[in-house]
Short mmCIF file of C-alpha atoms in Angstrom, two decimals:
data_model
loop_
_atom_site.label_atom_id
_atom_site.label_comp_id
_atom_site.label_asym_id
_atom_site.label_seq_id
_atom_site.Cartn_x
_atom_site.Cartn_y
_atom_site.Cartn_z
CA MET A 30 -47.65 266.29 -95.25
CA THR A 31 -46.85 269.01 -92.75
CA ASP A 32 -49.90 270.95 -93.93
CA THR A 33 -52.37 268.32 -92.78
CA PRO A 34 -53.60 268.87 -89.24
CA LEU A 35 -52.04 266.66 -86.54
CA VAL A 36 -55.33 266.00 -84.81
CA GLU A 37 -58.66 265.80 -86.60
CA VAL A 38 -61.87 265.48 -84.65
CA ASP A 39 -64.88 264.56 -86.80
CA ASP A 40 -68.49 264.86 -85.70
CA LEU A 41 -67.88 263.55 -82.20
CA HIS A 42 -70.82 262.41 -80.10
CA PHE A 43 -70.47 261.41 -76.48
CA SER A 44 -72.85 260.99 -73.60
CA ARG A 45 -72.44 259.98 -70.00
CA GLY A 46 -75.50 258.24 -68.63
CA ASP A 47 -78.48 260.26 -69.88
CA LYS A 48 -76.48 263.44 -70.19
CA GLU A 49 -75.39 264.35 -73.69
CA ILE A 50 -71.97 265.97 -73.52
CA PHE A 51 -71.02 266.33 -77.17
CA ARG A 52 -73.41 266.58 -80.09
CA GLY A 53 -71.23 266.65 -83.15
CA VAL A 54 -67.98 268.39 -82.35
CA SER A 55 -65.45 268.81 -85.16
CA MET A 56 -62.11 270.52 -84.99
CA ARG A 57 -58.72 270.62 -86.69
CA ILE A 58 -55.57 271.04 -84.67
CA PRO A 59 -52.71 272.26 -86.88
CA ARG A 60 -49.10 271.18 -86.39
CA GLY A 61 -46.73 273.38 -84.46
CA LYS A 62 -49.45 275.73 -83.25
CA ILE A 63 -51.12 276.35 -79.91
CA THR A 64 -54.81 275.59 -80.17
CA ALA A 65 -57.01 276.57 -77.25
CA ILE A 66 -60.29 274.91 -76.39
CA MET A 67 -62.34 277.15 -74.16
CA GLY A 68 -65.75 277.15 -72.66
CA PRO A 69 -67.61 277.46 -69.37
CA SER A 70 -67.00 274.82 -66.66
CA GLY A 71 -68.91 271.63 -67.11
CA THR A 72 -68.97 271.72 -70.90
CA GLY A 73 -66.75 268.66 -71.14
CA LYS A 74 -63.42 270.22 -72.05
CA THR A 75 -61.50 267.66 -70.04
CA THR A 76 -63.69 264.91 -71.49
CA LEU A 77 -62.67 266.07 -74.95
CA LEU A 78 -59.00 265.67 -74.04
CA LYS A 79 -59.72 262.19 -72.72
CA LEU A 80 -61.43 261.35 -76.00
CA ILE A 81 -58.42 262.61 -77.95
CA GLY A 82 -56.10 260.55 -75.73
CA ALA A 83 -58.44 257.53 -76.21
CA GLN A 84 -59.02 257.05 -72.50
CA LEU A 85 -62.70 257.29 -73.37
CA ALA A 86 -64.45 256.00 -76.47
CA PRO A 87 -67.01 258.18 -78.28
CA ASP A 88 -70.55 257.05 -79.13
CA ALA A 89 -70.04 258.21 -82.70
CA GLY A 90 -67.49 260.16 -84.67
CA ARG A 91 -63.76 259.83 -85.10
CA VAL A 92 -60.54 261.20 -83.68
CA ARG A 93 -57.50 260.88 -85.93
CA ILE A 94 -53.99 261.67 -84.83
CA ASP A 95 -51.51 261.85 -87.69
CA GLY A 96 -54.04 259.98 -89.82
CA GLN A 97 -54.61 257.10 -87.36
CA ASP A 98 -58.08 256.57 -85.91
CA VAL A 99 -57.18 256.37 -82.23
CA HIS A 100 -60.27 254.45 -81.18
CA ALA A 101 -59.74 251.74 -83.79
CA LEU A 102 -56.16 251.00 -82.71
CA SER A 103 -55.21 247.87 -80.79
CA ARG A 104 -54.15 248.35 -77.18
CA LYS A 105 -50.53 247.88 -78.17
CA ALA A 106 -50.63 250.33 -81.07
CA LEU A 107 -52.43 252.84 -78.90
CA PHE A 108 -49.74 252.69 -76.23
CA ARG A 109 -47.15 253.16 -78.97
CA LEU A 110 -48.98 256.22 -80.26
CA ARG A 111 -49.22 257.65 -76.77
CA ARG A 112 -45.43 257.76 -76.54
CA ARG A 113 -45.63 260.58 -79.08
CA MET A 114 -48.09 262.50 -76.90
CA GLY A 115 -47.68 264.19 -73.56
CA MET A 116 -50.49 265.18 -71.26
CA LEU A 117 -50.42 267.63 -68.40
CA PHE A 118 -53.07 266.76 -65.85
CA GLN A 119 -54.88 269.35 -63.80
CA SER A 120 -53.69 267.70 -60.58
CA GLY A 121 -50.21 267.05 -61.95
CA ALA A 122 -50.70 263.33 -61.24
CA LEU A 123 -47.09 262.80 -60.20
CA PHE A 124 -46.24 259.31 -58.95
CA SER A 125 -46.27 259.71 -55.19
CA ASP A 126 -43.78 256.91 -54.54
CA LEU A 127 -41.06 258.49 -56.72
CA ASP A 128 -39.14 261.73 -56.19
CA VAL A 129 -39.03 264.59 -58.69
CA PHE A 130 -36.04 263.22 -60.58
CA GLU A 131 -37.51 259.72 -60.91
CA ASN A 132 -40.88 261.10 -61.97
CA VAL A 133 -39.28 262.88 -64.91
CA ALA A 134 -37.04 259.88 -65.62
CA PHE A 135 -39.99 257.47 -65.64
CA PRO A 136 -40.99 257.78 -69.33
CA LEU A 137 -37.32 257.54 -70.35
CA ARG A 138 -36.74 254.44 -68.27
CA VAL A 139 -39.76 252.56 -69.52
CA HIS A 140 -39.52 253.50 -73.18
CA THR A 141 -35.82 253.74 -73.90
CA ASP A 142 -32.67 251.74 -73.20
CA LEU A 143 -30.54 254.82 -72.62
CA PRO A 144 -27.58 254.46 -70.27
CA GLU A 145 -27.93 255.99 -66.83
CA PRO A 146 -25.65 259.05 -67.41
CA MET A 147 -27.67 260.02 -70.46
CA ILE A 148 -30.96 259.66 -68.60
CA ARG A 149 -29.52 261.89 -65.89
CA ASP A 150 -28.52 264.56 -68.45
CA LEU A 151 -31.91 264.45 -70.15
CA VAL A 152 -33.81 264.71 -66.87
CA LEU A 153 -31.69 267.63 -65.72
CA MET A 154 -32.28 269.37 -69.05
CA LYS A 155 -36.03 269.00 -68.73
CA LEU A 156 -35.97 270.14 -65.12
CA GLN A 157 -33.80 273.09 -66.09
CA ALA A 158 -36.39 274.04 -68.71
CA VAL A 159 -39.08 274.31 -66.03
CA GLY A 160 -36.68 275.91 -63.54
CA LEU A 161 -36.72 273.09 -61.00
CA ARG A 162 -33.30 271.47 -61.42
CA GLY A 163 -32.59 272.31 -57.78
CA ALA A 164 -35.74 270.53 -56.60
CA ARG A 165 -34.86 267.13 -58.04
CA HIS A 166 -34.57 265.38 -54.67
CA LEU A 167 -37.93 266.54 -53.31
CA THR A 168 -40.89 264.19 -53.11
CA PRO A 169 -44.23 265.22 -54.69
CA ALA A 170 -45.67 265.84 -51.21
CA GLU A 171 -43.08 268.59 -50.64
CA LEU A 172 -43.99 270.57 -53.76
CA SER A 173 -46.36 273.52 -54.03
CA GLY A 174 -49.20 273.43 -56.55
CA GLY A 175 -47.31 275.44 -59.15
CA MET A 176 -44.15 273.37 -58.74
CA THR A 177 -46.13 270.14 -59.04
CA ARG A 178 -47.51 271.29 -62.36
CA ARG A 179 -44.07 272.29 -63.62
CA VAL A 180 -42.60 268.90 -62.69
CA ALA A 181 -45.55 267.25 -64.43
CA LEU A 182 -44.79 269.40 -67.47
CA ALA A 183 -41.15 268.29 -67.41
CA ARG A 184 -42.35 264.67 -67.29
CA ALA A 185 -44.81 265.24 -70.12
CA ILE A 186 -42.03 266.54 -72.40
CA ALA A 187 -39.42 263.98 -71.30
CA LEU A 188 -39.78 261.93 -74.49
CA ASP A 189 -39.99 265.03 -76.72
CA PRO A 190 -43.56 264.41 -77.83
CA GLU A 191 -45.07 265.91 -80.97
CA LEU A 192 -48.35 266.71 -79.28
CA ILE A 193 -48.99 267.91 -75.79
CA LEU A 194 -52.40 268.20 -74.17
CA TYR A 195 -52.76 270.69 -71.34
CA ASP A 196 -55.73 270.20 -69.04
CA GLU A 197 -56.48 273.50 -67.30
CA PRO A 198 -52.79 274.41 -66.87
CA PHE A 199 -53.49 277.78 -65.25
CA VAL A 200 -56.34 277.01 -62.90
CA GLY A 201 -55.80 277.66 -59.20
CA GLN A 202 -52.34 279.22 -59.57
CA ASP A 203 -51.08 282.38 -57.94
CA PRO A 204 -50.22 285.21 -60.38
CA ILE A 205 -46.49 284.41 -60.38
CA SER A 206 -46.74 280.69 -61.15
CA MET A 207 -49.51 281.49 -63.61
CA GLY A 208 -47.13 283.82 -65.46
CA VAL A 209 -44.38 281.18 -65.34
CA LEU A 210 -46.67 278.50 -66.76
CA VAL A 211 -48.00 280.76 -69.53
CA GLN A 212 -44.44 281.52 -70.57
CA LEU A 213 -43.45 277.86 -70.42
CA VAL A 214 -46.29 276.77 -72.67
CA LYS A 215 -45.41 279.45 -75.16
CA ARG A 216 -41.67 278.79 -75.04
CA LEU A 217 -42.02 275.05 -75.44
CA ASN A 218 -44.16 275.61 -78.47
CA GLU A 219 -41.71 278.04 -80.04
CA ALA A 220 -38.48 276.27 -79.16
CA LEU A 221 -39.46 272.67 -79.79
CA GLY A 222 -42.19 273.18 -82.38
CA LEU A 223 -44.62 271.27 -80.16
CA THR A 224 -48.23 271.07 -81.19
CA ALA A 225 -50.19 272.12 -78.14
CA VAL A 226 -53.82 271.80 -77.14
CA VAL A 227 -54.72 273.98 -74.18
CA VAL A 228 -58.02 273.39 -72.45
CA SER A 229 -58.79 276.33 -70.23
CA HIS A 230 -61.28 278.89 -69.06
CA ASP A 231 -58.66 281.45 -68.07
CA ILE A 232 -59.51 283.75 -70.93
CA LYS A 233 -56.85 286.43 -70.71
CA GLU A 234 -53.91 284.04 -70.30
CA THR A 235 -55.09 281.61 -72.92
CA LEU A 236 -55.91 284.22 -75.55
CA SER A 237 -52.47 285.75 -75.05
CA ILE A 238 -50.66 282.63 -76.25
CA ALA A 239 -53.13 280.77 -78.48
CA ASP A 240 -52.87 280.80 -82.26
CA TYR A 241 -56.40 279.54 -82.76
CA VAL A 242 -59.35 279.17 -80.41
CA TYR A 243 -62.40 276.92 -80.28
CA VAL A 244 -65.16 277.87 -77.89
CA ILE A 245 -67.43 274.98 -76.95
CA ALA A 246 -70.73 275.13 -75.13
CA ASP A 247 -73.88 272.98 -75.10
CA GLY A 248 -72.00 270.09 -76.67
CA GLN A 249 -71.09 271.99 -79.82
CA VAL A 250 -68.44 274.31 -81.17
CA MET A 251 -70.01 277.69 -80.56
CA ALA A 252 -67.29 279.79 -82.16
CA GLU A 253 -63.83 279.46 -83.57
CA GLY A 254 -61.17 281.82 -84.82
CA THR A 255 -58.03 283.67 -83.92
CA PRO A 256 -57.97 285.46 -80.56
CA ALA A 257 -58.32 288.81 -82.31
CA SER A 258 -61.41 287.74 -84.22
CA LEU A 259 -63.06 286.33 -81.09
CA ASP A 260 -62.54 289.59 -79.25
CA VAL A 261 -64.82 291.41 -81.66
CA GLU A 262 -67.26 288.49 -82.07
CA ARG A 263 -70.87 289.68 -82.14
CA ASP A 264 -72.58 286.47 -80.95
CA PRO A 265 -73.85 287.47 -77.47
CA ARG A 266 -72.99 284.06 -75.94
CA VAL A 267 -69.40 284.23 -77.16
CA SER A 268 -68.98 287.84 -76.17
CA GLN A 269 -70.38 287.10 -72.71
CA PHE A 270 -67.79 284.37 -72.23
CA VAL A 271 -64.85 286.21 -73.76
CA HIS A 272 -65.50 289.34 -71.76
CA GLY A 273 -66.45 287.51 -68.59
CA GLU A 274 -69.89 289.01 -67.95
CA PRO A 275 -71.65 287.21 -65.08
CA ASP A 276 -75.14 287.04 -66.58
CA GLY A 277 -76.37 287.03 -70.11
CA PRO A 278 -77.49 284.38 -72.60
CA VAL A 279 -75.56 281.83 -70.50
CA PRO A 280 -77.58 282.03 -67.31
CA PHE A 281 -76.10 282.60 -63.87
CA HIS A 282 -78.81 280.44 -62.24
CA TYR A 283 -79.04 276.68 -62.40
CA PRO A 284 -82.49 275.84 -63.85
CA ALA A 285 -85.10 276.04 -61.07
CA VAL A 286 -88.77 276.81 -60.53
CA ASP A 287 -89.82 280.41 -60.18
CA PHE A 288 -88.07 281.97 -57.16
CA TYR A 289 -91.23 283.71 -55.85
CA ARG A 290 -93.23 280.47 -55.82
CA ASP A 291 -90.30 278.54 -54.33
CA ILE A 292 -90.06 280.94 -51.37
CA LEU A 293 -93.81 280.97 -50.66
CA ASP A 294 -94.04 277.19 -50.85
CA THR A 295 -93.00 276.87 -47.18
CA GLY A 296 -92.54 273.62 -45.38
CA ARG A 297 -93.32 271.35 -48.31
CA GLN A 298 -89.92 270.02 -49.19
CA ARG A 299 -86.32 270.97 -49.13
CA MET B 20 -93.63 243.05 -56.17
CA ILE B 21 -92.61 243.63 -59.79
CA PRO B 22 -90.13 246.43 -58.93
CA ARG B 23 -88.51 244.10 -56.41
CA VAL B 24 -88.11 241.38 -59.02
CA ILE B 25 -86.61 243.97 -61.38
CA ALA B 26 -84.24 245.17 -58.67
CA LEU B 27 -83.23 241.60 -57.89
CA GLY B 28 -82.59 240.89 -61.56
CA ARG B 29 -80.58 244.07 -61.97
CA HIS B 30 -78.58 243.23 -58.87
CA GLY B 31 -77.84 239.78 -60.28
CA CYS B 32 -76.75 241.24 -63.61
CA ASP B 33 -74.49 243.77 -61.86
CA LEU B 34 -72.95 240.99 -59.82
CA LEU B 35 -72.27 238.84 -62.88
CA GLU B 36 -70.84 241.81 -64.74
CA ALA B 37 -68.50 242.63 -61.85
CA LEU B 38 -67.40 238.99 -61.71
CA GLY B 39 -66.63 239.03 -65.42
CA ARG B 40 -64.79 242.29 -65.16
CA SER B 41 -62.69 241.04 -62.26
CA GLY B 42 -61.89 237.82 -64.15
CA LEU B 43 -60.67 239.76 -67.19
CA PHE B 44 -58.76 242.04 -64.86
CA LEU B 45 -57.04 239.06 -63.23
CA ALA B 46 -56.14 237.52 -66.58
CA GLN B 47 -54.83 240.77 -68.05
CA SER B 48 -52.66 241.63 -65.09
CA ALA B 49 -51.35 238.25 -63.96
CA LEU B 50 -50.55 236.73 -67.34
CA GLY B 51 -47.63 237.79 -69.42
CA TRP B 52 -43.91 237.34 -69.25
CA PRO B 53 -42.16 239.13 -66.38
CA SER B 54 -39.35 241.51 -67.29
CA ARG B 55 -36.29 242.33 -65.21
CA GLU B 56 -37.96 245.58 -64.25
CA GLY B 57 -41.02 243.55 -63.21
CA LEU B 58 -38.85 241.37 -61.01
CA TYR B 59 -37.57 244.45 -59.20
CA LEU B 60 -41.09 245.82 -58.74
CA TRP B 61 -42.22 242.43 -57.44
CA LEU B 62 -39.41 242.30 -54.88
CA ARG B 63 -40.33 245.77 -53.70
CA GLN B 64 -43.93 244.69 -53.20
CA MET B 65 -42.79 241.49 -51.44
CA HIS B 66 -41.31 243.84 -48.88
CA PHE B 67 -44.46 245.95 -48.45
CA VAL B 68 -46.93 243.09 -48.62
CA GLY B 69 -44.97 240.22 -47.11
CA VAL B 70 -42.15 241.38 -44.87
CA LEU B 71 -44.18 244.12 -43.22
CA SER B 72 -46.96 241.61 -42.41
CA LEU B 73 -44.45 239.29 -40.76
CA ALA B 74 -44.65 240.81 -37.27
CA ILE B 75 -48.42 240.65 -36.86
CA VAL B 76 -48.62 237.14 -38.32
CA LEU B 77 -45.82 235.71 -36.16
CA VAL B 78 -47.04 237.29 -32.93
CA SER B 79 -50.57 236.05 -33.58
CA GLY B 80 -49.20 232.60 -34.39
CA LEU B 81 -47.34 232.45 -31.11
CA PHE B 82 -50.43 233.38 -29.08
CA ILE B 83 -52.69 230.99 -30.97
CA GLY B 84 -50.26 228.13 -30.38
CA MET B 85 -50.06 228.97 -26.70
CA VAL B 86 -53.84 229.18 -26.30
CA LEU B 87 -54.29 225.90 -28.19
CA ALA B 88 -51.87 224.12 -25.87
CA LEU B 89 -53.48 225.57 -22.75
CA GLN B 90 -57.02 224.72 -23.82
CA GLY B 91 -56.00 221.32 -25.17
CA TYR B 92 -54.10 220.36 -22.07
CA THR B 93 -56.99 221.04 -19.68
CA ILE B 94 -59.28 218.85 -21.76
CA LEU B 95 -56.85 216.09 -22.66
CA ILE B 96 -55.71 215.62 -19.07
CA ASP B 97 -59.25 214.55 -18.08
CA PHE B 98 -58.78 211.54 -20.33
CA GLY B 99 -55.15 211.04 -19.40
CA ALA B 100 -54.25 211.77 -22.97
CA GLU B 101 -52.06 214.83 -22.46
CA GLN B 102 -49.25 213.12 -24.40
CA ALA B 103 -51.30 213.77 -27.53
CA LEU B 104 -50.95 217.54 -27.04
CA GLY B 105 -48.21 217.90 -29.68
CA GLN B 106 -50.33 216.06 -32.21
CA MET B 107 -53.37 218.18 -31.44
CA VAL B 108 -51.53 221.49 -31.66
CA ALA B 109 -49.71 220.57 -34.86
CA LEU B 110 -52.72 219.17 -36.70
CA SER B 111 -55.05 222.05 -35.79
CA LEU B 112 -52.46 224.58 -36.88
CA LEU B 113 -51.33 222.92 -40.09
CA ARG B 114 -54.71 221.89 -41.38
CA GLU B 115 -56.88 224.73 -40.23
CA LEU B 116 -55.76 227.59 -38.08
CA ALA B 117 -52.56 228.67 -39.80
CA PRO B 118 -54.01 229.03 -43.33
CA VAL B 119 -57.26 230.60 -42.15
CA VAL B 120 -56.03 232.97 -39.45
CA ALA B 121 -53.00 234.03 -41.47
CA ALA B 122 -55.29 234.80 -44.43
CA LEU B 123 -57.67 236.82 -42.24
CA LEU B 124 -54.79 238.81 -40.75
CA PHE B 125 -53.30 239.26 -44.20
CA ALA B 126 -56.59 240.62 -45.54
CA GLY B 127 -56.71 243.15 -42.72
CA ARG B 128 -53.06 244.14 -42.80
CA ALA B 129 -51.99 243.89 -46.44
CA GLY B 130 -55.25 243.60 -48.40
CA SER B 131 -56.76 246.82 -47.11
CA ALA B 132 -53.46 248.64 -47.70
CA LEU B 133 -53.33 247.39 -51.30
CA THR B 134 -56.88 248.56 -51.96
CA ALA B 135 -56.28 251.98 -50.43
CA GLU B 136 -52.97 252.45 -52.25
CA ILE B 137 -54.26 251.53 -55.70
CA GLY B 138 -57.47 253.47 -55.04
CA LEU B 139 -55.57 256.59 -54.11
CA MET B 140 -53.40 256.25 -57.20
CA LYS B 141 -56.60 256.10 -59.22
CA ALA B 142 -58.14 259.08 -57.42
CA THR B 143 -55.05 261.24 -57.99
CA GLU B 144 -55.01 260.30 -61.71
CA GLN B 145 -51.67 258.50 -61.37
CA LEU B 146 -53.06 255.45 -63.17
CA THR B 147 -54.46 257.60 -65.99
CA SER B 148 -51.23 259.51 -66.39
CA MET B 149 -49.35 256.23 -66.52
CA GLU B 150 -51.63 255.13 -69.35
CA MET B 151 -51.00 258.39 -71.16
CA ILE B 152 -47.25 257.87 -70.83
CA GLY B 153 -47.86 254.59 -72.61
CA VAL B 154 -47.40 252.19 -69.68
CA ASP B 155 -50.13 249.72 -68.81
CA PRO B 156 -50.95 250.14 -65.11
CA LEU B 157 -52.26 246.57 -64.99
CA ARG B 158 -48.76 245.32 -65.75
CA ARG B 159 -46.85 247.96 -63.88
CA VAL B 160 -48.93 248.57 -60.74
CA VAL B 161 -51.31 245.66 -60.33
CA ALA B 162 -49.28 242.64 -61.44
CA PRO B 163 -46.37 243.03 -58.97
CA ARG B 164 -48.81 243.45 -56.09
CA LEU B 165 -50.89 240.48 -57.16
CA TRP B 166 -47.88 238.19 -57.42
CA ALA B 167 -46.38 239.50 -54.18
CA GLY B 168 -49.57 238.64 -52.31
CA PHE B 169 -49.87 235.26 -53.99
CA VAL B 170 -46.33 234.28 -52.98
CA SER B 171 -46.08 235.89 -49.57
CA LEU B 172 -49.23 234.57 -47.87
CA PRO B 173 -48.20 230.87 -48.13
CA LEU B 174 -44.78 231.80 -46.75
CA LEU B 175 -46.39 233.71 -43.89
CA THR B 176 -48.57 230.67 -43.23
CA VAL B 177 -45.47 228.50 -42.84
CA GLY B 178 -44.09 231.01 -40.34
CA PHE B 179 -47.41 231.05 -38.50
CA SER B 180 -47.39 227.24 -38.11
CA VAL B 181 -43.78 227.07 -36.97
CA VAL B 182 -44.18 229.78 -34.37
CA GLY B 183 -47.54 228.36 -33.25
CA ILE B 184 -46.04 224.91 -32.67
CA TYR B 185 -43.25 226.53 -30.69
CA GLY B 186 -45.84 228.46 -28.65
CA GLY B 187 -47.60 225.18 -27.89
CA PHE B 188 -44.26 223.75 -26.78
CA LEU B 189 -43.63 226.73 -24.50
CA VAL B 190 -46.96 226.33 -22.72
CA GLY B 191 -47.27 222.53 -22.77
CA VAL B 192 -43.70 221.53 -21.97
CA GLU B 193 -41.99 224.50 -20.37
CA TRP B 194 -44.91 225.75 -18.32
CA LEU B 195 -47.31 222.84 -17.69
CA GLY B 196 -44.52 220.25 -17.43
CA LEU B 197 -45.47 217.82 -20.18
CA PHE B 198 -42.67 215.39 -21.13
CA GLU B 199 -40.79 216.95 -24.02
CA GLY B 200 -40.25 213.64 -25.84
CA SER B 201 -43.95 212.86 -26.06
CA TYR B 202 -44.78 216.37 -27.38
CA TRP B 203 -42.43 216.03 -30.35
CA SER B 204 -42.60 212.28 -31.04
CA ASN B 205 -46.41 212.17 -31.02
CA MET B 206 -46.36 215.05 -33.46
CA GLN B 207 -43.81 213.33 -35.67
CA ALA B 208 -45.78 210.10 -35.70
CA SER B 209 -49.15 211.60 -36.56
CA VAL B 210 -48.44 214.43 -39.00
CA ASP B 211 -48.32 213.35 -42.63
CA PHE B 212 -46.37 215.58 -44.97
CA ILE B 213 -48.68 215.38 -48.00
CA ALA B 214 -52.04 215.03 -46.26
CA ASP B 215 -51.53 217.61 -43.53
CA VAL B 216 -48.73 220.00 -44.47
CA GLY B 217 -49.44 219.77 -48.22
CA ASN B 218 -53.18 220.27 -47.94
CA GLY B 219 -52.69 223.16 -45.55
CA MET B 220 -50.36 224.83 -48.01
CA LEU B 221 -52.82 224.23 -50.84
CA LYS B 222 -55.50 225.99 -48.79
CA SER B 223 -53.12 228.84 -48.20
CA LEU B 224 -52.39 229.21 -51.92
CA VAL B 225 -56.10 229.38 -52.68
CA PHE B 226 -56.67 231.98 -49.96
CA ALA B 227 -53.68 233.99 -51.16
CA LEU B 228 -55.08 234.17 -54.68
CA VAL B 229 -58.58 235.09 -53.51
CA VAL B 230 -57.57 237.71 -50.94
CA THR B 231 -55.05 239.48 -53.18
CA TRP B 232 -57.36 239.34 -56.17
CA ILE B 233 -60.19 240.92 -54.17
CA ALA B 234 -57.87 243.57 -52.73
CA VAL B 235 -56.31 244.76 -55.99
CA PHE B 236 -59.59 244.56 -57.92
CA GLN B 237 -61.46 246.58 -55.31
CA GLY B 238 -58.70 249.19 -55.49
CA TYR B 239 -58.67 249.35 -59.27
CA ASP B 240 -62.44 249.32 -59.70
CA LEU B 241 -63.49 251.78 -57.00
CA ILE B 242 -65.18 255.14 -57.46
CA PRO B 243 -62.31 257.62 -57.07
CA THR B 244 -63.62 259.73 -54.19
CA SER B 245 -62.73 259.64 -50.50
CA GLU B 246 -66.01 257.88 -49.76
CA GLY B 247 -65.36 255.38 -52.57
CA ILE B 248 -61.92 254.53 -51.19
CA SER B 249 -63.19 253.98 -47.66
CA ARG B 250 -66.02 251.78 -48.90
CA ALA B 251 -63.72 249.75 -51.12
CA THR B 252 -61.27 249.20 -48.25
CA THR B 253 -64.09 247.94 -46.05
CA ARG B 254 -65.35 245.72 -48.87
CA THR B 255 -61.90 244.19 -49.27
CA VAL B 256 -61.78 243.08 -45.66
CA VAL B 257 -65.40 241.90 -45.54
CA TYR B 258 -65.39 240.06 -48.87
CA SER B 259 -62.03 238.41 -48.36
CA SER B 260 -62.87 237.29 -44.81
CA LEU B 261 -66.13 235.76 -45.99
CA ALA B 262 -64.48 234.18 -49.01
CA VAL B 263 -61.70 232.69 -46.89
CA LEU B 264 -64.09 231.20 -44.32
CA GLY B 265 -66.50 229.89 -46.96
CA LEU B 266 -63.77 228.40 -49.12
CA ASP B 267 -62.18 226.89 -46.03
CA PHE B 268 -65.31 224.87 -45.38
CA VAL B 269 -65.44 223.64 -48.98
CA LEU B 270 -61.74 222.78 -49.07
CA THR B 271 -61.88 221.03 -45.70
CA ALA B 272 -64.84 218.96 -46.82
CA VAL B 273 -62.95 217.86 -49.93
CA MET B 274 -59.56 217.33 -48.26
CA PHE B 275 -60.42 215.88 -44.88
CA GLY B 276 -64.15 215.17 -44.94
CA GLY B 277 -63.93 211.83 -46.74
CA LEU B 278 -65.99 213.16 -49.66
CA SER B 279 -63.42 212.35 -52.31
#
């Protein structure tokens, strides 16, 4: 049982308007491991997380979590399944009308009947884990970006989920909070045996903690493997991404008409 | 010509689809058994939606009552009918002005705030994160606000009428020197509880439902950008004002127009 992957994505197709975002994506996310999903901006990494969390429905294909097809579940069953998942949003998405303590207590209050002293202990434990026990009385507006994300992380693990989805956890952080977050993700995975999915394009940080990596581009899985195997990958597109070269098979320029003609074509149109 | 017909048809389809979506939205959020937690959330919203609108509604009610008495007096005195001032003030307020003006003020004060608040929660992914925690935002965020609006507007309308009648008394009796007995006794003799007070309250209930429904739906359904929020807030005020005035005509025709 523990050998079967926790999340199975089968031949997923998804489009938004006329734009095709996924054309047959399949992946296996093993239990107790950190799986990274990487790729250039705009390839739909966040969309993939939303499909896994069943906030969006695919055009074709299936997502199974612990054997259950998440898009076939009733609303009630889906909400029950979501109690076993945590998600860290890029913006943190803390509830602005509650302070730090109440934000972390929220999942406990709505899903359990625990007495108040126990809720307090649990919240303080989670806040201690992210190093913000002293900030419990602050409101979300008083937090810095890095602190916001750490509080959101404490809230995401409040119910001790089996699966946690990280949406760009490292983006826009200064080096110190980035280091703190990288460590937290790793430690949570090791200490609690959490299955983690990290969506990111911060290559160095992500490769340093991931057990397995999927690289997606053009709506498909372009490469997969362990961080070490990706580092020596020959495919020029993968190597361009992994080594952060500005131009290569993935073009620097948005598609446009020939530059020379565009410049000479004065006064016609913007 | 043909593209215009197509555009018109598409517009009609969009409109119908939005109506259907908002109907489902209303049913999903308003129905269902309230929990103790829900009761607490509702009380909290009663404060934000109802109590905080009290000042603007009562002050407006006082001025409208005073203006009514002043205008009414100058006309009625030409016919020597100034004793009927109390009746005039009370009937105009109870049947018409209190439900309508209170609803318009409520749309501007509380409706726009509801739209902006829910819209901002959507834009900052608070609603999505609530869903991921396994809590339905329709029940947790929308329902308490919907019920708070539905209950508080009729209560505000009562306050509006009471203060307005007192304002009429201040101007008519205290300032212009009308005999106090005729102000109150004419009012008592001519106002019917069911036909006037009851129908006015019924109007107010209808307006409360429509205004709050529009406000929370616009907030929940908006495009989560700063432009989307500002447009949705404007739409809340415009749509609910139009809906209130239009429905007022229909309800008046049925209640007082002898069409029944």
